[in-house]
């Protein structure tokens, strides 16, 4: 309940593009409960390695995570976070946001029903074509296959 008390003070009205991408990863990570170590490690690796995060520091993941936690403490928090993603990200980066969410989903093994439901909501919220989303999902799954 402490997050509900802090929520009215939340003054975030927008994200930078990089913060919005991190927001998508954080939302995916908490879709099925607390953020796991493999999910956090995956987010850190992607922030360190991907060109889209060239001038973003992995230590800023915590700041975005705190903002998302405060947003989710509101009754309209998930809707507000989705609106902020759409307001911030052009279509080409919406595909990137979806890819990042899929990578986080795959980081700790099999996807839970909650994670799959969130991916569907994210795809719809980002207005992504179903075939493009399916291709992104399949690519993430292929990257995490084991022998």
Short mmCIF file of C-alpha atoms in Angstrom, two decimals, residues 2-143:
data_model
loop_
_atom_site.label_atom_id
_atom_site.label_comp_id
_atom_site.label_asym_id
_atom_site.label_seq_id
_atom_site.Cartn_x
_atom_site.Cartn_y
_atom_site.Cartn_z
CA UNK A 2 2.84 2.55 0.41
CA UNK A 3 3.04 2.97 -3.36
CA UNK A 4 -0.59 4.15 -3.45
CA UNK A 5 0.22 6.98 -1.05
CA UNK A 6 3.18 8.05 -3.18
CA UNK A 7 1.30 7.80 -6.47
CA UNK A 8 -0.56 11.17 -6.35
CA UNK A 9 2.81 12.95 -6.16
CA UNK A 10 3.92 11.31 -9.40
CA UNK A 11 4.47 14.10 -11.89
CA UNK A 12 5.86 12.09 -14.80
CA UNK A 13 3.99 13.11 -17.91
CA UNK A 14 6.34 11.61 -20.47
CA UNK A 15 9.41 9.49 -20.99
CA UNK A 16 12.39 9.95 -23.24
CA UNK A 17 12.49 7.31 -25.98
CA UNK A 18 15.11 5.35 -24.07
CA UNK A 19 13.14 5.54 -20.83
CA UNK A 20 10.05 4.32 -22.68
CA UNK A 21 12.00 1.34 -23.99
CA UNK A 22 13.15 0.53 -20.47
CA UNK A 23 9.57 0.99 -19.27
CA UNK A 24 8.43 -1.71 -21.71
CA UNK A 25 11.07 -4.07 -20.30
CA UNK A 26 10.14 -3.29 -16.70
CA UNK A 27 6.43 -3.78 -17.39
CA UNK A 28 7.21 -7.15 -18.96
CA UNK A 29 9.40 -8.11 -16.04
CA UNK A 30 6.73 -7.42 -13.41
CA UNK A 31 3.84 -8.89 -15.43
CA UNK A 32 4.04 -12.16 -13.52
CA UNK A 33 5.28 -10.91 -10.16
CA UNK A 34 8.52 -9.48 -8.82
CA UNK A 35 11.38 -8.82 -11.22
CA UNK A 36 13.69 -11.85 -11.37
CA UNK A 37 17.48 -11.75 -11.41
CA UNK A 38 17.66 -13.16 -14.97
CA UNK A 39 15.21 -10.48 -16.16
CA UNK A 40 17.20 -7.69 -14.52
CA UNK A 41 20.43 -9.08 -15.95
CA UNK A 42 18.87 -9.21 -19.43
CA UNK A 43 17.70 -5.59 -19.15
CA UNK A 44 21.16 -4.47 -18.04
CA UNK A 45 22.85 -6.36 -20.90
CA UNK A 46 20.55 -4.87 -23.51
CA UNK A 47 21.02 -1.34 -22.16
CA UNK A 48 24.79 -1.85 -22.27
CA UNK A 49 24.92 -3.52 -25.70
CA UNK A 50 22.23 -2.12 -28.00
CA UNK A 51 22.85 0.97 -30.14
CA UNK A 52 19.47 2.48 -29.18
CA UNK A 53 20.85 2.88 -25.64
CA UNK A 54 24.18 4.44 -26.70
CA UNK A 55 23.96 7.36 -24.27
CA UNK A 56 21.77 5.71 -21.60
CA UNK A 57 23.36 4.32 -18.46
CA UNK A 58 22.33 0.97 -17.01
CA UNK A 59 22.17 2.60 -13.58
CA UNK A 60 19.19 4.61 -14.87
CA UNK A 61 17.17 1.38 -15.10
CA UNK A 62 16.49 1.77 -11.37
CA UNK A 63 15.07 5.27 -11.87
CA UNK A 64 12.70 4.07 -14.60
CA UNK A 65 11.79 1.02 -12.49
CA UNK A 66 10.85 3.29 -9.58
CA UNK A 67 8.73 5.47 -11.88
CA UNK A 68 6.96 2.43 -13.32
CA UNK A 69 6.33 1.05 -9.82
CA UNK A 70 4.73 4.35 -8.83
CA UNK A 71 2.64 4.35 -11.99
CA UNK A 72 1.47 0.80 -11.33
CA UNK A 73 0.44 1.85 -7.84
CA UNK A 74 -2.30 3.97 -9.41
CA UNK A 75 -5.61 2.48 -10.48
CA UNK A 76 -4.99 3.68 -14.05
CA UNK A 77 -1.24 3.03 -13.91
CA UNK A 78 -0.90 0.39 -16.63
CA UNK A 79 -3.11 2.37 -19.00
CA UNK A 80 -1.09 5.51 -18.25
CA UNK A 81 2.21 3.68 -18.85
CA UNK A 82 0.92 2.34 -22.19
CA UNK A 83 -0.24 5.80 -23.22
CA UNK A 84 3.18 7.22 -22.34
CA UNK A 85 4.86 4.52 -24.45
CA UNK A 86 2.67 5.33 -27.45
CA UNK A 87 3.05 9.08 -27.01
CA UNK A 88 6.84 8.76 -26.88
CA UNK A 89 7.76 6.04 -29.36
CA UNK A 90 7.54 6.34 -33.14
CA UNK A 91 6.36 3.14 -34.87
CA UNK A 92 9.89 1.89 -35.61
CA UNK A 93 10.78 2.09 -31.91
CA UNK A 94 7.49 0.47 -30.91
CA UNK A 95 8.76 -2.66 -32.64
CA UNK A 96 11.98 -2.28 -30.66
CA UNK A 97 9.99 -1.95 -27.41
CA UNK A 98 8.12 -5.14 -28.24
CA UNK A 99 11.37 -6.94 -29.04
CA UNK A 100 12.91 -5.84 -25.75
CA UNK A 101 9.83 -7.05 -23.86
CA UNK A 102 10.05 -10.42 -25.63
CA UNK A 103 13.74 -10.74 -24.73
CA UNK A 104 12.96 -10.04 -21.06
CA UNK A 105 10.10 -12.55 -21.19
CA UNK A 106 12.43 -15.23 -22.55
CA UNK A 107 15.25 -14.45 -20.11
CA UNK A 108 14.01 -16.63 -17.27
CA UNK A 109 12.65 -19.60 -19.20
CA UNK A 110 9.14 -20.41 -20.30
CA UNK A 111 6.62 -17.60 -20.56
CA UNK A 112 3.85 -17.61 -17.99
CA UNK A 113 0.21 -16.98 -18.88
CA UNK A 114 0.50 -13.54 -17.26
CA UNK A 115 3.50 -12.69 -19.43
CA UNK A 116 1.77 -13.90 -22.60
CA UNK A 117 -1.31 -11.87 -21.71
CA UNK A 118 0.85 -8.80 -21.15
CA UNK A 119 2.61 -9.30 -24.50
CA UNK A 120 -0.78 -9.38 -26.20
CA UNK A 121 -1.84 -6.20 -24.40
CA UNK A 122 1.48 -4.57 -25.30
CA UNK A 123 1.11 -5.52 -28.97
CA UNK A 124 -2.38 -4.05 -29.05
CA UNK A 125 -1.35 -0.98 -27.03
CA UNK A 126 1.59 -0.28 -29.34
CA UNK A 127 -0.63 -0.86 -32.40
CA UNK A 128 1.72 -3.48 -33.84
CA UNK A 129 0.73 -5.72 -36.70
CA UNK A 130 0.03 -9.26 -35.48
CA UNK A 131 2.42 -10.82 -38.06
CA UNK A 132 5.27 -8.49 -37.13
CA UNK A 133 4.71 -9.22 -33.44
CA UNK A 134 4.66 -12.97 -34.18
CA UNK A 135 7.95 -12.74 -36.04
CA UNK A 136 9.53 -10.83 -33.15
CA UNK A 137 8.24 -13.40 -30.65
CA UNK A 138 9.56 -16.29 -32.75
CA UNK A 139 12.99 -14.67 -33.08
CA UNK A 140 13.24 -14.19 -29.31
CA UNK A 141 12.18 -17.80 -28.73
CA UNK A 142 14.76 -19.04 -31.25
CA UNK A 143 17.54 -17.08 -29.54
#
